[in-house]
Short mmCIF file of C-alpha atoms in Angstrom, two decimals:
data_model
loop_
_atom_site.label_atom_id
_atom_site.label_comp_id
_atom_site.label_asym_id
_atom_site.label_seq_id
_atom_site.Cartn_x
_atom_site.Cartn_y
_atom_site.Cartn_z
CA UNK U 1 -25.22 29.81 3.55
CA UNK U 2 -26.90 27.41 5.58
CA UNK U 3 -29.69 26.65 2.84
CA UNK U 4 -26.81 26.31 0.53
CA UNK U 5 -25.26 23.75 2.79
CA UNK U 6 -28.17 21.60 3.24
CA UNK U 7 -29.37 21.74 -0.73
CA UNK U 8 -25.66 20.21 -1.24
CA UNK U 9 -25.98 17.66 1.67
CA UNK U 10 -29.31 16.55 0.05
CA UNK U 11 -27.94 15.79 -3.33
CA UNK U 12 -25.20 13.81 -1.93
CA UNK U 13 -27.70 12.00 -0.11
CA UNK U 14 -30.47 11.70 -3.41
CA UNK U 15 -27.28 11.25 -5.48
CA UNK U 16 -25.81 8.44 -3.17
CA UNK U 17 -28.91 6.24 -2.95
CA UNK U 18 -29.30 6.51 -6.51
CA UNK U 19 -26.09 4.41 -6.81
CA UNK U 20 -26.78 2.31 -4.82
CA UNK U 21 -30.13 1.23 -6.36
CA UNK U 22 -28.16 1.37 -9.62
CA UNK U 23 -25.51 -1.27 -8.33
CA UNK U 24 -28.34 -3.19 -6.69
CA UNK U 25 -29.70 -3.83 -10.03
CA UNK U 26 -26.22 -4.27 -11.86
CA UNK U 27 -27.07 -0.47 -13.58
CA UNK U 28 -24.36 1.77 -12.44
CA UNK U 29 -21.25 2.80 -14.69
CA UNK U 30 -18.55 2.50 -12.09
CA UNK U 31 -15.33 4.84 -12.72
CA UNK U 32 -12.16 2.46 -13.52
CA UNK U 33 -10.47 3.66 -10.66
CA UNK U 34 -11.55 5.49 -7.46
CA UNK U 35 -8.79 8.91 -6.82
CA UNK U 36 -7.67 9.92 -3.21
CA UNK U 37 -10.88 12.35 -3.16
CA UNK U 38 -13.40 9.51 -3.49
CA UNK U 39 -11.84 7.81 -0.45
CA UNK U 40 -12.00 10.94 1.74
CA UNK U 41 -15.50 11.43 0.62
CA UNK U 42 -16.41 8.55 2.49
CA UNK U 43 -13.30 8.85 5.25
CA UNK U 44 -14.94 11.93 5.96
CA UNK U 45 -17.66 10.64 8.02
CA UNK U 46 -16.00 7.34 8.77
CA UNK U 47 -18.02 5.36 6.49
CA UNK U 48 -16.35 2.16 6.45
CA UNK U 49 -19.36 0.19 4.82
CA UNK U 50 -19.76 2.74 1.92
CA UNK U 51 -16.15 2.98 1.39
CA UNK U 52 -16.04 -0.88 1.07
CA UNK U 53 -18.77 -0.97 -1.55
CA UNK U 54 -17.26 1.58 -3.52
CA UNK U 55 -13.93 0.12 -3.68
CA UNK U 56 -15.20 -3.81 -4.03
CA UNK U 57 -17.48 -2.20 -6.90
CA UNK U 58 -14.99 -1.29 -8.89
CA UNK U 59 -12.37 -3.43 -8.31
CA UNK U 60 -14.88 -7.03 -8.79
CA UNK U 61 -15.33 -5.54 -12.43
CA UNK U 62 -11.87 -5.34 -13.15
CA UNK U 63 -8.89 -6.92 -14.97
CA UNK U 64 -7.77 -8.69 -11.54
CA UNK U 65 -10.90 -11.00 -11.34
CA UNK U 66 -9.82 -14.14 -12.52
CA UNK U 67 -12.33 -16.02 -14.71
CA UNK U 68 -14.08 -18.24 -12.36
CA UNK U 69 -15.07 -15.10 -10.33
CA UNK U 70 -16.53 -12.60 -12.40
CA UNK U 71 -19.55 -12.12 -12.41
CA UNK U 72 -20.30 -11.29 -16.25
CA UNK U 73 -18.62 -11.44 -18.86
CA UNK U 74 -18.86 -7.65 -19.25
CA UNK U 75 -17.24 -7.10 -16.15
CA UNK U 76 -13.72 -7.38 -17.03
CA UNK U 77 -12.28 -3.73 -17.53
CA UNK U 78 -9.15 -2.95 -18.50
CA UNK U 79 -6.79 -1.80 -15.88
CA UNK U 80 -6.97 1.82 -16.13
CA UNK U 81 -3.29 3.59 -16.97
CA UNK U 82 -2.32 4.84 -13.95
CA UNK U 83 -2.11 1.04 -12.34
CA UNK U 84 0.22 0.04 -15.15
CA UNK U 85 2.02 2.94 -14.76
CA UNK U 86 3.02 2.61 -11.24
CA UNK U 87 4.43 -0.94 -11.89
CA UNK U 88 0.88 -3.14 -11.72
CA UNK U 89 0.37 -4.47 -15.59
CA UNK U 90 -0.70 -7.60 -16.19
CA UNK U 91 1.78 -7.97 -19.91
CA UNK U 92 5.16 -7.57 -18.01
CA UNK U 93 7.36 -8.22 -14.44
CA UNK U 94 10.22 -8.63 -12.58
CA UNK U 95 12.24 -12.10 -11.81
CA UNK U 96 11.75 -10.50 -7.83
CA UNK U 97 8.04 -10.10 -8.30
CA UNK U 98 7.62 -13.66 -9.55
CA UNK U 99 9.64 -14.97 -6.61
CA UNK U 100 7.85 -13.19 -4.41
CA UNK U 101 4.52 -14.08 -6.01
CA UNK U 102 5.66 -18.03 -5.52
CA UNK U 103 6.58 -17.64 -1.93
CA UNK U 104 3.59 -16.57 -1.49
CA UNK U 105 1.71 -19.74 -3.75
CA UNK U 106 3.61 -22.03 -1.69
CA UNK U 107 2.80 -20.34 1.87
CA UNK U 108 -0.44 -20.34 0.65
CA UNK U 109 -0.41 -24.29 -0.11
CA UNK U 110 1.40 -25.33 3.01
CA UNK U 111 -0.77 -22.80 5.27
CA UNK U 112 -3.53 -21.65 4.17
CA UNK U 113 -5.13 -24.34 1.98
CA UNK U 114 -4.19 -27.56 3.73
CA UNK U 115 -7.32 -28.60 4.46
CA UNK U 116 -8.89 -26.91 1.32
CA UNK U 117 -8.15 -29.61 -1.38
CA UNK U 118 -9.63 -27.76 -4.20
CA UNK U 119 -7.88 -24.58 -3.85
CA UNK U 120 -4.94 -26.27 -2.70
CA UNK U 121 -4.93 -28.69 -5.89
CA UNK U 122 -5.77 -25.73 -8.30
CA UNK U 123 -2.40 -23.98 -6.59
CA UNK U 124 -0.40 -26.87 -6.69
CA UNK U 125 -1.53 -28.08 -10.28
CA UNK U 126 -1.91 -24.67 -12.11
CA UNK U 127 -0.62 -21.55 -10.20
CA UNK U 128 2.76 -22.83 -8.79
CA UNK U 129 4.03 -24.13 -12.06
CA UNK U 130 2.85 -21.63 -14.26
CA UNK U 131 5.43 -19.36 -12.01
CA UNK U 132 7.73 -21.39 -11.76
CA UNK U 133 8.50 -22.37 -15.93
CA UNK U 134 7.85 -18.24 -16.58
CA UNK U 135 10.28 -17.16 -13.57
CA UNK U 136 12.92 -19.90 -15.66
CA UNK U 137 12.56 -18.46 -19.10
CA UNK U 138 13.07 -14.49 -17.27
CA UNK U 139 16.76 -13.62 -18.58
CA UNK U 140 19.10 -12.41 -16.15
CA UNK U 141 19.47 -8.70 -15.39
CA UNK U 142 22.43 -7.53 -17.33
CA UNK U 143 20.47 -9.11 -20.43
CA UNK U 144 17.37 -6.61 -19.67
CA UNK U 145 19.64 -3.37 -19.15
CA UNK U 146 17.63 -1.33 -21.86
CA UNK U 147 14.03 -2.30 -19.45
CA UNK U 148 15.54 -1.72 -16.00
CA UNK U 149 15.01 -5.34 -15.14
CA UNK U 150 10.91 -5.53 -16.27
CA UNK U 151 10.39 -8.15 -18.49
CA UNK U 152 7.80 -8.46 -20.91
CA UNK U 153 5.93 -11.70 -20.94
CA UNK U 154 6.31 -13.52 -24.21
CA UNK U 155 4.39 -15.75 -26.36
CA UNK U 156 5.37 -18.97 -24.78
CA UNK U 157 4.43 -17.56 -21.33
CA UNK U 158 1.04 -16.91 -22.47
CA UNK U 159 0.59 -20.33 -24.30
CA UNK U 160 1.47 -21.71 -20.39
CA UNK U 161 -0.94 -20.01 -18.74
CA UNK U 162 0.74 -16.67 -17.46
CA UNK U 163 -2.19 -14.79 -18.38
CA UNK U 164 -4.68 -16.66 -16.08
CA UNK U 165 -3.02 -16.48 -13.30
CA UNK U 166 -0.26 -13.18 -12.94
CA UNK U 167 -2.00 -10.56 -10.86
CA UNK U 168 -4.73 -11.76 -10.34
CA UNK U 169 -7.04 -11.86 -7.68
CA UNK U 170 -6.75 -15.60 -6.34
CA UNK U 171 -7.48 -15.39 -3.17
CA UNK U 172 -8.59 -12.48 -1.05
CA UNK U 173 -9.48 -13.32 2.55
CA UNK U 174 -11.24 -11.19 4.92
CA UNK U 175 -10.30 -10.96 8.87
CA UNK U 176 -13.04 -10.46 11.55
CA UNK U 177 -11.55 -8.38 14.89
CA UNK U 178 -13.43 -9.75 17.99
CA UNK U 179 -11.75 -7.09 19.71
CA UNK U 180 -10.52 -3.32 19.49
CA UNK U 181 -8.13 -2.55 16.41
CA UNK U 182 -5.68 -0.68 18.80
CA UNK U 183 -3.92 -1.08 21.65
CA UNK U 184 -6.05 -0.10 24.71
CA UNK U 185 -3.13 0.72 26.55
CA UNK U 186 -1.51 3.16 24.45
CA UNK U 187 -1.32 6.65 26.43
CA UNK U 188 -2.75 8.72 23.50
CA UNK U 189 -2.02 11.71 25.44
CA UNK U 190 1.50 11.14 25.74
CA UNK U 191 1.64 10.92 22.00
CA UNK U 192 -0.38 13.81 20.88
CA UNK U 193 1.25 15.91 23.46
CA UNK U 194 4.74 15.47 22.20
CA UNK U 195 3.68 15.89 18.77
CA UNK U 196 2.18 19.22 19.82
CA UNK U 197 5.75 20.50 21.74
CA UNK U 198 8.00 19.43 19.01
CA UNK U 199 5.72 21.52 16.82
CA UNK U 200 5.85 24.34 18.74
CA UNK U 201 9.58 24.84 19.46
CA UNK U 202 10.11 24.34 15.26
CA UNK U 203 10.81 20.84 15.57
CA UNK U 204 9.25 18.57 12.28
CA UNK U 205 6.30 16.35 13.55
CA UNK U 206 7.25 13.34 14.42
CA UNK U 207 6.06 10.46 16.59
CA UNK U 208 7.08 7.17 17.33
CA UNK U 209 4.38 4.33 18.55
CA UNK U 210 5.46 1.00 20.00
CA UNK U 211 2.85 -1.52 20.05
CA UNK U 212 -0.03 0.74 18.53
CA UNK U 213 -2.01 -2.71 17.36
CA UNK U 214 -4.01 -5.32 19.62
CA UNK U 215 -2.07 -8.45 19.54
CA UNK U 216 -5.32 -10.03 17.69
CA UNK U 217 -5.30 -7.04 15.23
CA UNK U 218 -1.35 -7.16 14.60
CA UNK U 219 -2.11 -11.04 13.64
CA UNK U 220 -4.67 -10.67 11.35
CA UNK U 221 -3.31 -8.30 9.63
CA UNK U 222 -0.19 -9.87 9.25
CA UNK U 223 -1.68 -13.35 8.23
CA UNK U 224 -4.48 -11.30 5.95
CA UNK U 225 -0.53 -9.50 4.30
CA UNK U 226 0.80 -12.38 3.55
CA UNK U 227 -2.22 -14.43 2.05
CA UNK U 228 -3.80 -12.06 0.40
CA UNK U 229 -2.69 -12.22 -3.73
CA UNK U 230 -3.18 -8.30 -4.18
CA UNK U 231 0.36 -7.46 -4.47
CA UNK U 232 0.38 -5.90 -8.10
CA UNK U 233 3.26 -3.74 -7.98
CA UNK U 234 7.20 -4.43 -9.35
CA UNK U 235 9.52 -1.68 -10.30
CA UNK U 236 13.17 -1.27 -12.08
CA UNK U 237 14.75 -3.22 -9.55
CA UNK U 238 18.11 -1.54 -9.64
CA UNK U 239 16.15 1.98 -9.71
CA UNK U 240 13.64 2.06 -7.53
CA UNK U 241 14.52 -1.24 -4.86
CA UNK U 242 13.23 -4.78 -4.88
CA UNK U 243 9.71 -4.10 -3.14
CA UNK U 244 6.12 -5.50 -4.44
CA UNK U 245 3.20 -3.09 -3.75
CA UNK U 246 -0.37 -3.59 -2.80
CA UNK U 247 -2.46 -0.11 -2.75
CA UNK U 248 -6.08 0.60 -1.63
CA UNK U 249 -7.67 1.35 -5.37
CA UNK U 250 -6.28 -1.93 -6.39
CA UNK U 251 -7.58 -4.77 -4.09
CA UNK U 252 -6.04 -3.31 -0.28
CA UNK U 253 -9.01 -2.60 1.19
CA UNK U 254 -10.48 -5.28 3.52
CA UNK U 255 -12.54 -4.40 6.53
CA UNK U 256 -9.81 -4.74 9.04
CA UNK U 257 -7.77 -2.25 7.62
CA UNK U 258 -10.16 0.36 6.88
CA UNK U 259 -11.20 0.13 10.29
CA UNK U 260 -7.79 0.14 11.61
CA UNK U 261 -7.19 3.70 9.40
CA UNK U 262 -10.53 5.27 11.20
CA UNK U 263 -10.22 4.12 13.93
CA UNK U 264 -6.39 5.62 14.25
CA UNK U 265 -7.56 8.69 12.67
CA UNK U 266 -10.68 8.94 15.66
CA UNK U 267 -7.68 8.28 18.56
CA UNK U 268 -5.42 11.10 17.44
CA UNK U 269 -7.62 14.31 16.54
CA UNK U 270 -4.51 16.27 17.77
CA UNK U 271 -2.54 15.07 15.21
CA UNK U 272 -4.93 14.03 12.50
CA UNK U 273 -7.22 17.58 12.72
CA UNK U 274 -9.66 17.40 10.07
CA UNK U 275 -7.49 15.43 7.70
CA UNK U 276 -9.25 12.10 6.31
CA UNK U 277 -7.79 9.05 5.04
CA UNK U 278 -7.06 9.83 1.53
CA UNK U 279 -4.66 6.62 0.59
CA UNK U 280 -3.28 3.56 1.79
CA UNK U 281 -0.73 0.81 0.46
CA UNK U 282 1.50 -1.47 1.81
CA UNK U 283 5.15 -2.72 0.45
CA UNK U 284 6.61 -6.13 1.04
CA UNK U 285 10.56 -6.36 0.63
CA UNK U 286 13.56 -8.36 -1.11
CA UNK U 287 16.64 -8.11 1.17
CA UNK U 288 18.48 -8.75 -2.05
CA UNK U 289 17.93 -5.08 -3.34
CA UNK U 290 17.43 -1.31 -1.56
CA UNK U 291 14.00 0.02 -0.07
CA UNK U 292 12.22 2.83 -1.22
CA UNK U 293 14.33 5.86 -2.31
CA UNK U 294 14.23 9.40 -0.98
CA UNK U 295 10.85 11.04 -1.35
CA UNK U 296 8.01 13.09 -0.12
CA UNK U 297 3.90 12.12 -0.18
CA UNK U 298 1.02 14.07 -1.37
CA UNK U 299 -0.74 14.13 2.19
CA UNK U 300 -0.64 16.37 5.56
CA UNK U 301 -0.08 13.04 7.89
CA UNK U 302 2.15 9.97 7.20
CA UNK U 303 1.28 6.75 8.91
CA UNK U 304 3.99 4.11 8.43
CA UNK U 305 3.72 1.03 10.45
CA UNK U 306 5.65 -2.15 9.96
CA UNK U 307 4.19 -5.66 10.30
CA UNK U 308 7.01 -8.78 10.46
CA UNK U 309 7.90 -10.50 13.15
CA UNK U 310 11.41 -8.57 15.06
CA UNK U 311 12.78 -11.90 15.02
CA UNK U 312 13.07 -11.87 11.13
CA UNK U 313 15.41 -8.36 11.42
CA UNK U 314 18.92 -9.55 11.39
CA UNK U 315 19.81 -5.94 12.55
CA UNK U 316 17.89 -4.46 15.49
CA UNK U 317 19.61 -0.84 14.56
CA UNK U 318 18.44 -0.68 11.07
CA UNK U 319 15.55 -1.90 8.93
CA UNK U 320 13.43 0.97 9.47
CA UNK U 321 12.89 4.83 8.25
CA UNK U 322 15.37 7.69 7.49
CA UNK U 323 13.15 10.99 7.86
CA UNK U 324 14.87 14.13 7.29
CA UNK U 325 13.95 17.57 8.79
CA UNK U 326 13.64 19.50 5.44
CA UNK U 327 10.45 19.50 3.07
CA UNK U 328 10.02 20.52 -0.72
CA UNK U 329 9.36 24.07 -1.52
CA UNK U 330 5.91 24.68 -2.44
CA UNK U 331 6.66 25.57 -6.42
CA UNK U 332 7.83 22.20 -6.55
CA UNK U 333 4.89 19.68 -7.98
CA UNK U 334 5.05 15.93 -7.22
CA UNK U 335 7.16 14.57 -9.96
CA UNK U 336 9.72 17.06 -9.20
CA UNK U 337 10.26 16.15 -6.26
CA UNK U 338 10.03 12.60 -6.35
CA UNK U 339 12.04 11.61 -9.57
CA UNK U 340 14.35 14.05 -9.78
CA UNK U 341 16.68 12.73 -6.58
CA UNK U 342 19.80 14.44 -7.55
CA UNK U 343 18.04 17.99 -7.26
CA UNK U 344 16.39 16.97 -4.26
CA UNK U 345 20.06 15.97 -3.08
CA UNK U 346 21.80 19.39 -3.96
CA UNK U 347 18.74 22.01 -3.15
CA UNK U 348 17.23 20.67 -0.41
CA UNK U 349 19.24 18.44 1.70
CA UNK U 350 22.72 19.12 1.39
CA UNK U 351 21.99 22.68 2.63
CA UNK U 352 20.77 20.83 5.80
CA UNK U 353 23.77 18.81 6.43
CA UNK U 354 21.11 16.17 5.57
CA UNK U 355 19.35 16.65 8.98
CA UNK U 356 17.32 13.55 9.76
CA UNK U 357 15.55 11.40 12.41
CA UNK U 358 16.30 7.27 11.95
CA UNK U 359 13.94 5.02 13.53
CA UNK U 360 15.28 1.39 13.34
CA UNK U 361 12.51 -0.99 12.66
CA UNK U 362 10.12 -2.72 15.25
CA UNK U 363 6.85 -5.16 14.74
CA UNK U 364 4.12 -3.25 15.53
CA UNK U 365 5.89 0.07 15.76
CA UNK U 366 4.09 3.38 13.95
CA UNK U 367 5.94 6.22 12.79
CA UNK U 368 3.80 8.91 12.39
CA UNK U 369 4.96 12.21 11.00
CA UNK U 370 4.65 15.08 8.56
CA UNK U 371 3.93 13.71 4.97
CA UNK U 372 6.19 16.29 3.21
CA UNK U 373 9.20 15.13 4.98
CA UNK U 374 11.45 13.43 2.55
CA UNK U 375 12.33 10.05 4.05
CA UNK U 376 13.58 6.96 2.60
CA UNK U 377 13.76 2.59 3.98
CA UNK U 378 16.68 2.70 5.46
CA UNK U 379 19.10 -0.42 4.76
CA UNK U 380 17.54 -3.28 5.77
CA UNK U 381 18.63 -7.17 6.15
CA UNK U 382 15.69 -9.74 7.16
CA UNK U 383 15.88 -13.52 7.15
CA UNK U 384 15.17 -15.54 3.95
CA UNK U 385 11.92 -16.55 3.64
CA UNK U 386 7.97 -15.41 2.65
CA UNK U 387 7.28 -15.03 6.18
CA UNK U 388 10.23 -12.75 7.02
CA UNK U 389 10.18 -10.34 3.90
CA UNK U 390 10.11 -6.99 5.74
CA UNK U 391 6.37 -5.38 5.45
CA UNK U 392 5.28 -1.91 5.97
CA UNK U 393 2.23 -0.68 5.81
CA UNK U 394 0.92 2.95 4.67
CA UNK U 395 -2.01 5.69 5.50
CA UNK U 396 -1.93 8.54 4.15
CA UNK U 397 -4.77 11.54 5.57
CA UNK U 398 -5.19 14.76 4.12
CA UNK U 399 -3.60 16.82 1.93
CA UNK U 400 0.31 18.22 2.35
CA UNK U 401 0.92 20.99 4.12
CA UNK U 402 3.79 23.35 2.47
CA UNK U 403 5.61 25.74 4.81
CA UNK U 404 9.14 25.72 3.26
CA UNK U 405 10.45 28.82 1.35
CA UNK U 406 10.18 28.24 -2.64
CA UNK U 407 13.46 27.22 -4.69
CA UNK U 408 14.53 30.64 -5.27
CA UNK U 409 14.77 31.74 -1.60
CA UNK U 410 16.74 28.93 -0.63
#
């Protein structure tokens, strides 16, 4: 009922200004981690300031503030288990990660800090070596067969340092836009009407965007991408690719980008419908190893949109996103279809001739398409070099939408 409605609205409202009087006075009991639902809670009504609190909240009182920034010392929780098991623990890593992660201490030393002496000195003094002697003493890969490449960081690594410094939240910039977000030329029509078509003749939803970011948006978040030392994430290399992730419950959530996910979501209500942002992450690349293997994501809409410079693609047809016309079957739950590749293989795609739609890799390009859709990087081959690892980055809105026939009817 009505009544009913606005009792509930009311005690979100009573409830939410409680909180906030709590964290005003340093009295709230945050959660460890904040779950796809808390972020549409706020996406909901485009709250981009409340959604920023929440997330800052939690993540200043975590693991990944590094000494000299927290701001007790009871504000230092443990990293709750579902970071560590996704790949972002603090006791282990991968020799990729650590390269990566000193690419990125160097860019940030010959950039970023060069007329910052004491950050650049604490870099250059502390940071950079500490990497450096730990990335040394990392055994090659057929030596860690029985961890899939991870290695576990020993004694000696935390007598260095390793500890103070691995994961950690270093430096975290923020971007101000003096402009719009998105591309004021882009013919949202166009878009939302062939999105619409395809969907109506049977056809999987799929768009493709070419310059869908400002050129001062595409910049800053680029340059925010590559400075930014929130890139937690390493897998089994020879499993699951060479790619180091940053995600939104885990230090990916600056201004620019949350505005950049409403604001996209407010341009295309077409498409987006009353799906809100539930997640967002973004993956940086090692040409030496494969992308991201075949799988499907828990949302209705998929927002992939890739950020490095075209001149760092050594292949203009390639480099981008395999999507393939079938979906799972709605008995399936996630791990099902995301682990178990070989079923996926046989059950669902084979039967399609493995039906798919490549879209070779562009800067600023968006693919935007049905969430349930497995897909998969396609092979990719950038320059050497921090600047030119390939970057993608991730919204997810809503929840997926199952309209394939279950296993059995197959």
């Amino acid at each position: 009922s009505v009544d009913a409605l606005f009792i509930f609205a009311l005690q979100l409202f009573q409830l939410t200004a409680v909180l906030q009087v709590c964290a005003d006075n340093q009295g709230i009991d945050f959660p460890p981690i904040l779950d796809s639902d808390d972020i549409a809670y706020f996406a909901r009504t485009y709250d981009k300031d409340g959604l920023y609190w929440a997330l800052t909240s939690v993540f200043d009182r975590s693991e990944r503030m590094p000494n000299n920034r927290r701001r007790s010392t009871n504000n230092n929780q443990p990293l709750p288990n579902v970071l560590i098991s996704r790949g972002g623990g603090s006791t282990y890593t991968t020799a990729y990660k650590l390269k990566c992660d000193l690419e990125q201490a160097q860019y940030l030393v010959d950039h970023t800090f060069r007329n910052r002496p004491a950050e650049r000195n604490y870099f250059l003094q502390q940071v950079i070596p500490i990497l450096n002697e730990t990335l040394a003493s990392i055994p090659s890969l057929d030596k860690l067969e029985r961890s899939g490449g991870l290695y576990a960081f020993r004694r000696a690594d935390k007598d260095r340092g390793i500890e103070e410094v691995y994961n950690k939240a270093l430096y975290v910039p923020e971007y101000a836009l003096n402009g719009p977000v998105l591309n004021q030329d882009l013919d949202i029509d166009v878009v939302q009407q062939d999105w619409i078509s395809k969907q109506a003749s049977g056809e999987p939803g799929i768009a493709v965007v070419d310059d869908i970011l400002s050129e001062e948006a595409l910049q800053k978040v680029r340059d925010l991408l590559l400075e930014s030392t929130v890139w937690y994430q390493t897998k089994m290399p020879h499993k699951f690719g060479g790619y180091v992730g940053a995600y939104i419950d885990d230090g990916l959530y600056q201004k620019i980008l949350l505005t950049l996910a409403f604001d996209l979501h407010r341009a295309l209500p077409k498409i987006m419908k009353d799906h809100p942002l539930k997640y967002m992450w973004a993956y940086k690349y090692d040409s030496d190893y494969t992308g991201i293997n075949t799988h499907a994501d828990q949302a209705a809409i998929n927002v992939n949109l890739w950020i490095t410079p075209d001149d760092a693609n050594l292949d203009s047809n390639s480099g981008g996103l395999v999507i393939f016309t079938a979906k799972p079957p709605s008995d399936w739950d996630f791990t099902a279809y995301n682990t178990d590749t070989e079923r996926v293989d046989r059950d669902i795609l084979a039967p399609t001739n493995y039906a798919n739609v490549t879209v070779p890799y562009r800067a600023n390009r968006a693919v935007i398409f049905d969430s349930a859709l497995f897909h998969h990087t396609d092979k990719f081959s950038f320059k050497e070099g921090y600047r030119n690892r390939r970057i993608n980055l991730t919204l997810l809105y809503g929840d997926m939408q199952f309209d394939s026939p279950k296993t059995g009817e197959l």
